[in-house]
Coordinates of N, CA and C in Angstrom, one line a residue:
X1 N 98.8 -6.2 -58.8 CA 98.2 -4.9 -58.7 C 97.2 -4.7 -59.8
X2 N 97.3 -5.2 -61.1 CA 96.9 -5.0 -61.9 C 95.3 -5.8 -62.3
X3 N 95.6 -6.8 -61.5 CA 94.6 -7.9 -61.4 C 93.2 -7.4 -60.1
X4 N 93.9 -6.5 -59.0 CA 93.3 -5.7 -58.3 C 92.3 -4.3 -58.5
X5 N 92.9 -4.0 -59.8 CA 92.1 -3.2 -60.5 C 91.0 -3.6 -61.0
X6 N 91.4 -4.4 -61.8 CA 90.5 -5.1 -63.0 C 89.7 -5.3 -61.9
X7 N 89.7 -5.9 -60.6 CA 88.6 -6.6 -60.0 C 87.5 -5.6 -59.6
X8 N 88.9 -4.5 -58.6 CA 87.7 -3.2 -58.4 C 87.2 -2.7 -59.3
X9 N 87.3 -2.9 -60.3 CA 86.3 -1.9 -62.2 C 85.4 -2.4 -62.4
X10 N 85.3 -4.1 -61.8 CA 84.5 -4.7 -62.4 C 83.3 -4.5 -61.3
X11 N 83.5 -4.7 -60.1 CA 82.8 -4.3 -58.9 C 82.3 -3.0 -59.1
X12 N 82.8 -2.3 -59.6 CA 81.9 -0.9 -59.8 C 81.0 -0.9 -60.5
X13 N 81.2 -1.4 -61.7 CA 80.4 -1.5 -63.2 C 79.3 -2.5 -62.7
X14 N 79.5 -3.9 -61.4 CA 78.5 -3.9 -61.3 C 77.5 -3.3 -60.9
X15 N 78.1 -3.0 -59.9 CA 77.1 -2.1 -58.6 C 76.1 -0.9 -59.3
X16 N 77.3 -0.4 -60.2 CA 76.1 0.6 -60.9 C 75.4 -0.2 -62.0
X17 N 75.4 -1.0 -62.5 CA 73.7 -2.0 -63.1 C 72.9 -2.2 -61.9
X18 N 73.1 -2.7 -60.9 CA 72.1 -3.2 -60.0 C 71.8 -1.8 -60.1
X19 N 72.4 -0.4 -59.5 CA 71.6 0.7 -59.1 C 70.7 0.5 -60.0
X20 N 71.1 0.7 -61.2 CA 70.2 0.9 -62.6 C 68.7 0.0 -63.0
X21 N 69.2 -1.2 -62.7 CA 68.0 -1.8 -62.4 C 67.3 -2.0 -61.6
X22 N 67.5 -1.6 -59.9 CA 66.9 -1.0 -59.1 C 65.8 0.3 -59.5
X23 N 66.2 1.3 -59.7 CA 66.0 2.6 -60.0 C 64.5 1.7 -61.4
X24 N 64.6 1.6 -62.5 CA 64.3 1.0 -63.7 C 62.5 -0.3 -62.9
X25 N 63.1 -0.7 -62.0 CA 62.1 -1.6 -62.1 C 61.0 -1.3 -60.8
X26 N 61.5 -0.4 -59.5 CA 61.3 0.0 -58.6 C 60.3 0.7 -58.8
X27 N 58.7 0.9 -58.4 CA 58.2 2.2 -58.5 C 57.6 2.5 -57.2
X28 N 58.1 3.7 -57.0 CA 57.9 4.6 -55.6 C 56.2 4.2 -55.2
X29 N 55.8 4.4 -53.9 CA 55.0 4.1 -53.1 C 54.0 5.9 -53.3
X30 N 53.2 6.3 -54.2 CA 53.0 7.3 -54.2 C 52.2 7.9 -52.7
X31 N 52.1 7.3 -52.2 CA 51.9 7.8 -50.1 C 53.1 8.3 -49.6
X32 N 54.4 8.0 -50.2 CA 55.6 8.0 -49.6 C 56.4 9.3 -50.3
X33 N 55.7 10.2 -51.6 CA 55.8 11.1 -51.9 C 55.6 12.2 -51.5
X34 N 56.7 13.4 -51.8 CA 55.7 14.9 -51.5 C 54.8 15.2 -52.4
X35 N 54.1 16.6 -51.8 CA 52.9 16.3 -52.9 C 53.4 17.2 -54.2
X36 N 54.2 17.3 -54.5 CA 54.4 18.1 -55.7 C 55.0 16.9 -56.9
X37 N 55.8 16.1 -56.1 CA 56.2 14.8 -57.0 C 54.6 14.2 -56.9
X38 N 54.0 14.0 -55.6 CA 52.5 13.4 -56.2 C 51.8 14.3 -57.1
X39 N 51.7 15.3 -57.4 CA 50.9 15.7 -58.2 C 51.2 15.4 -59.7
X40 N 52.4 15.5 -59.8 CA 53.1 15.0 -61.4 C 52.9 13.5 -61.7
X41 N 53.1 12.9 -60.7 CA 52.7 11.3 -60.9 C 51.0 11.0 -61.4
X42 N 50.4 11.4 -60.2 CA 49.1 11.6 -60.3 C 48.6 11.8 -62.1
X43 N 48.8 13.1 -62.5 CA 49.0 13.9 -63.7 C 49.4 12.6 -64.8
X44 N 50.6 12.2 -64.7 CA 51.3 11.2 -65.7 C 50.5 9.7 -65.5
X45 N 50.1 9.1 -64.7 CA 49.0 8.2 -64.4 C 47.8 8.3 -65.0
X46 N 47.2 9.4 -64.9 CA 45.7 9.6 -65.3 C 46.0 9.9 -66.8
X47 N 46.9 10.4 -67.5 CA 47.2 10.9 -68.6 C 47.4 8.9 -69.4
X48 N 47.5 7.8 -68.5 CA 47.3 6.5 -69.2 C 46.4 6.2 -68.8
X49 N 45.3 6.6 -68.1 CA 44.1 5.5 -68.3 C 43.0 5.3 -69.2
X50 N 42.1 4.6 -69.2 CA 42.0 3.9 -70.2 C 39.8 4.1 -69.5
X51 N 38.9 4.2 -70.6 CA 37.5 4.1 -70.1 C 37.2 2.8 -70.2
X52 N 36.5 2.0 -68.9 CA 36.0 0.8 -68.5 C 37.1 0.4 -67.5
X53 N 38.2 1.1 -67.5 CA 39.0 0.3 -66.3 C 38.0 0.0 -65.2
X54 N 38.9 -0.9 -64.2 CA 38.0 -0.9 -63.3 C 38.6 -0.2 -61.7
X55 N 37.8 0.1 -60.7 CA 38.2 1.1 -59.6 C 39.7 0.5 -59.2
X56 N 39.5 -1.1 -59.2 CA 40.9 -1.5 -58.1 C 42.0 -1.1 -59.5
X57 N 41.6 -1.5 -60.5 CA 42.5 -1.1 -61.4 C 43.5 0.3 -61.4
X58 N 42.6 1.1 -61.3 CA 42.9 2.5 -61.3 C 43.5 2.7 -59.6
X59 N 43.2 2.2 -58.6 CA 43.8 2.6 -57.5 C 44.9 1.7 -56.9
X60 N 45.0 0.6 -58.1 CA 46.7 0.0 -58.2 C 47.4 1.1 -59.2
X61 N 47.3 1.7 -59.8 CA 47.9 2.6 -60.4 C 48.3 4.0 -59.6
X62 N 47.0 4.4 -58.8 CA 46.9 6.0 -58.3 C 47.5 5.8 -57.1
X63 N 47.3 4.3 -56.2 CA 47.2 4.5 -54.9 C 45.8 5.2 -54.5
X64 N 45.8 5.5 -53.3 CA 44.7 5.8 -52.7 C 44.5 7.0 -52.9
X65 N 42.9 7.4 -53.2 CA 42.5 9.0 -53.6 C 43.0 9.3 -52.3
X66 N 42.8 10.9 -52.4 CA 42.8 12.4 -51.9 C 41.6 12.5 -51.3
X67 N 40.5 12.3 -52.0 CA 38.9 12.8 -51.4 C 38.3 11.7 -52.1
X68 N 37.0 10.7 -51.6 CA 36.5 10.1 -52.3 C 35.2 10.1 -51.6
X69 N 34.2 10.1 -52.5 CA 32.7 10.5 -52.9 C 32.1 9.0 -53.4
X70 N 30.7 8.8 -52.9 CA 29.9 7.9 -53.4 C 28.5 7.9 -52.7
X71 N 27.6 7.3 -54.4 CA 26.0 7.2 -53.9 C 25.2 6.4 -55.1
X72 N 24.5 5.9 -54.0 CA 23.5 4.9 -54.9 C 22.7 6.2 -55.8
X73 N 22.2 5.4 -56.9 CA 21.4 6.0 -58.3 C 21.0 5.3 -58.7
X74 N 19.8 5.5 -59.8 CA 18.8 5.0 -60.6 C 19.8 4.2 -61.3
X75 N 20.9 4.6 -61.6 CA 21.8 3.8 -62.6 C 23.0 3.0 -62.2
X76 N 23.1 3.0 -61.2 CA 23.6 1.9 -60.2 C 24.7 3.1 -59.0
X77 N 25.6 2.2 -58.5 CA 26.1 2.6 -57.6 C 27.3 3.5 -58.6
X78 N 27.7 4.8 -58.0 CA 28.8 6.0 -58.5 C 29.9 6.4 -57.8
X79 N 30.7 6.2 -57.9 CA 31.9 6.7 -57.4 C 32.6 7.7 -57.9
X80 N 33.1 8.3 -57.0 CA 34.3 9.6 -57.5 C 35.2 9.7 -56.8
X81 N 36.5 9.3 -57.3 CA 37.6 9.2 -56.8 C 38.4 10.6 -57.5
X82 N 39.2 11.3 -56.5 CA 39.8 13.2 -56.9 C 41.8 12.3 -56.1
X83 N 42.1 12.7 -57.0 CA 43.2 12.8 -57.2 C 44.6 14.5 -57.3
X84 N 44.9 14.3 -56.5 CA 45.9 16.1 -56.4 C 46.4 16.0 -57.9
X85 N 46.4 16.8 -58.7 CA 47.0 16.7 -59.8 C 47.8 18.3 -60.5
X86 N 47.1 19.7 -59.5 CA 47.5 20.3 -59.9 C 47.1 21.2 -58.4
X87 N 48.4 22.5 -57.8 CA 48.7 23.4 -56.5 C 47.4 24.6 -56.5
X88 N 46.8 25.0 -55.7 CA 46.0 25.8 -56.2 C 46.2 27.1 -54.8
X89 N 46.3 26.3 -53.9 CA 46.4 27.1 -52.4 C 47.6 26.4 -51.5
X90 N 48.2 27.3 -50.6 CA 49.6 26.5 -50.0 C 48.6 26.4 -48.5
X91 N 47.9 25.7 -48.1 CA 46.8 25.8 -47.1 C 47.2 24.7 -46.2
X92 N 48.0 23.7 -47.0 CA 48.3 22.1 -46.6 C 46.9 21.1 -46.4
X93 N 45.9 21.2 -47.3 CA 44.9 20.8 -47.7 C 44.3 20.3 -48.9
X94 N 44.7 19.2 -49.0 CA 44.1 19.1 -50.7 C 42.4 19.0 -50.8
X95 N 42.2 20.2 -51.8 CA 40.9 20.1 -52.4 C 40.2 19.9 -53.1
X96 N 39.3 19.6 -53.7 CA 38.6 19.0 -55.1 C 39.0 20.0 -56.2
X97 N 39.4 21.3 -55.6 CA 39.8 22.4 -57.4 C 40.8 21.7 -57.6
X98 N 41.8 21.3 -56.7 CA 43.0 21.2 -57.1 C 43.4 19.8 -57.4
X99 N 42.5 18.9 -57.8 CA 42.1 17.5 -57.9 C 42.0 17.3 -59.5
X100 N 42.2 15.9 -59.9 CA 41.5 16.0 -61.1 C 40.2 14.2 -60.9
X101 N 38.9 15.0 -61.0 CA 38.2 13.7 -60.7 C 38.1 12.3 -61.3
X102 N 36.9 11.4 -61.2 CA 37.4 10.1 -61.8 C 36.4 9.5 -61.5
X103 N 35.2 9.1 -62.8 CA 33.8 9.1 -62.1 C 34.1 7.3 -62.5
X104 N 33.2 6.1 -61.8 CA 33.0 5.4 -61.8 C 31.7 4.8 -61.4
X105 N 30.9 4.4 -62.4 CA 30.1 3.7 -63.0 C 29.9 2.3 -62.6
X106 N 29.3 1.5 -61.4 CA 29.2 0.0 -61.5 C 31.0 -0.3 -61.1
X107 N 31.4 0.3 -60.5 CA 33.3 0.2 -60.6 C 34.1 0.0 -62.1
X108 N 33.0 0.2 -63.1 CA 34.0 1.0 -64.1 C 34.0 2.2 -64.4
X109 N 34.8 3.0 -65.1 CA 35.6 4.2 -65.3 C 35.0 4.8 -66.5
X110 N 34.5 5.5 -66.3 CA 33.4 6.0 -67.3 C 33.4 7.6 -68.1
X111 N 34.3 8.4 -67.0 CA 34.7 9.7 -67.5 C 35.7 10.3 -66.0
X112 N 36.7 11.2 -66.5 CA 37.6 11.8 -65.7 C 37.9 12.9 -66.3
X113 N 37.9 13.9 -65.2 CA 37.8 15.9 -65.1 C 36.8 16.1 -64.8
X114 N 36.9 17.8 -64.8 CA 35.3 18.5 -64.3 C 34.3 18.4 -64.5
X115 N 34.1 17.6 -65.9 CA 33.0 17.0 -66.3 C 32.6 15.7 -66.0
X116 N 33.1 15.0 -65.4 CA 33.4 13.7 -64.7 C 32.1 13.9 -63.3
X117 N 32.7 15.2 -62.5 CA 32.1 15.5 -61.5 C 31.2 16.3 -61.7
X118 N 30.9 16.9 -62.8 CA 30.1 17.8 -63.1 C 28.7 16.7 -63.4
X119 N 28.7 15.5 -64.2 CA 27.8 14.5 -64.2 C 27.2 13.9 -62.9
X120 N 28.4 13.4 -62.0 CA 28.1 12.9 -60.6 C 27.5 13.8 -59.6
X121 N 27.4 14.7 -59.8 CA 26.4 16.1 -59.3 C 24.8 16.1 -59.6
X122 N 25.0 15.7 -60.8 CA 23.6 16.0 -61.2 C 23.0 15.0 -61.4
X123 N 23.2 13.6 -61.1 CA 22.8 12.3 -61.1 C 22.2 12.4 -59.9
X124 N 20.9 12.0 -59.8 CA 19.6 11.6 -58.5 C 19.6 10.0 -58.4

């Protein structure tokens, strides 16, 4: 009986490491999120990137924008990738206020926030 114990304790104790390392190495599919957990992810992602990343870089991190923007320029090709990062309207519509931008330069990363898009505006 006592040997039966021991075995089931030990079967527990595994089970919960694998959970553990499950959970630990696992990272969620942010498409597969609601958008309130997306917006915090979103938020905590952008809060690590890094200027010169490059686009695939940044959308192996973000997953796929929300709204995404592009146009040829004197200074090469521009992109703007908007990301949900903060609730603004319960409309079930995500919009650029409620976005935080993500200007890309040549598919490097050059500036992110309203100033990000506030540049890609005024670029001819």
């Amino acid at each position: 009986m006592r040997k039966l114990g021991l075995v089931l304790f030990v079967g527990i104790v595994d089970y919960i490491a694998i959970l553990g390392l499950v959970k630990v190495f696992y990272q969620a599919d942010p498409a597969d999120m609601k958008w309130q957990e997306r917006e915090t992810y979103n938020a905590m992602q952008i809060g690590q990137l890094e200027l010169g990343m490059s686009k695939d870089q940044v959308i192996r991190m973000l997953g796929s924008p929300d709204i995404n923007e592009a146009k040829e320029t004197s200074r090469g090709d521009l992109h703007v990738l908007f990301y949900r990062t903060h609730h603004v309207t319960s409309d079930g519509i995500t919009t650029k206020d409620e976005c935080t931008a993500l200007l890309f330069e040549n598919n490097q990363l050059t500036a992110w926030g309203s100033g990000a898009y506030d540049s890609y505006k005024g670029t001819q």
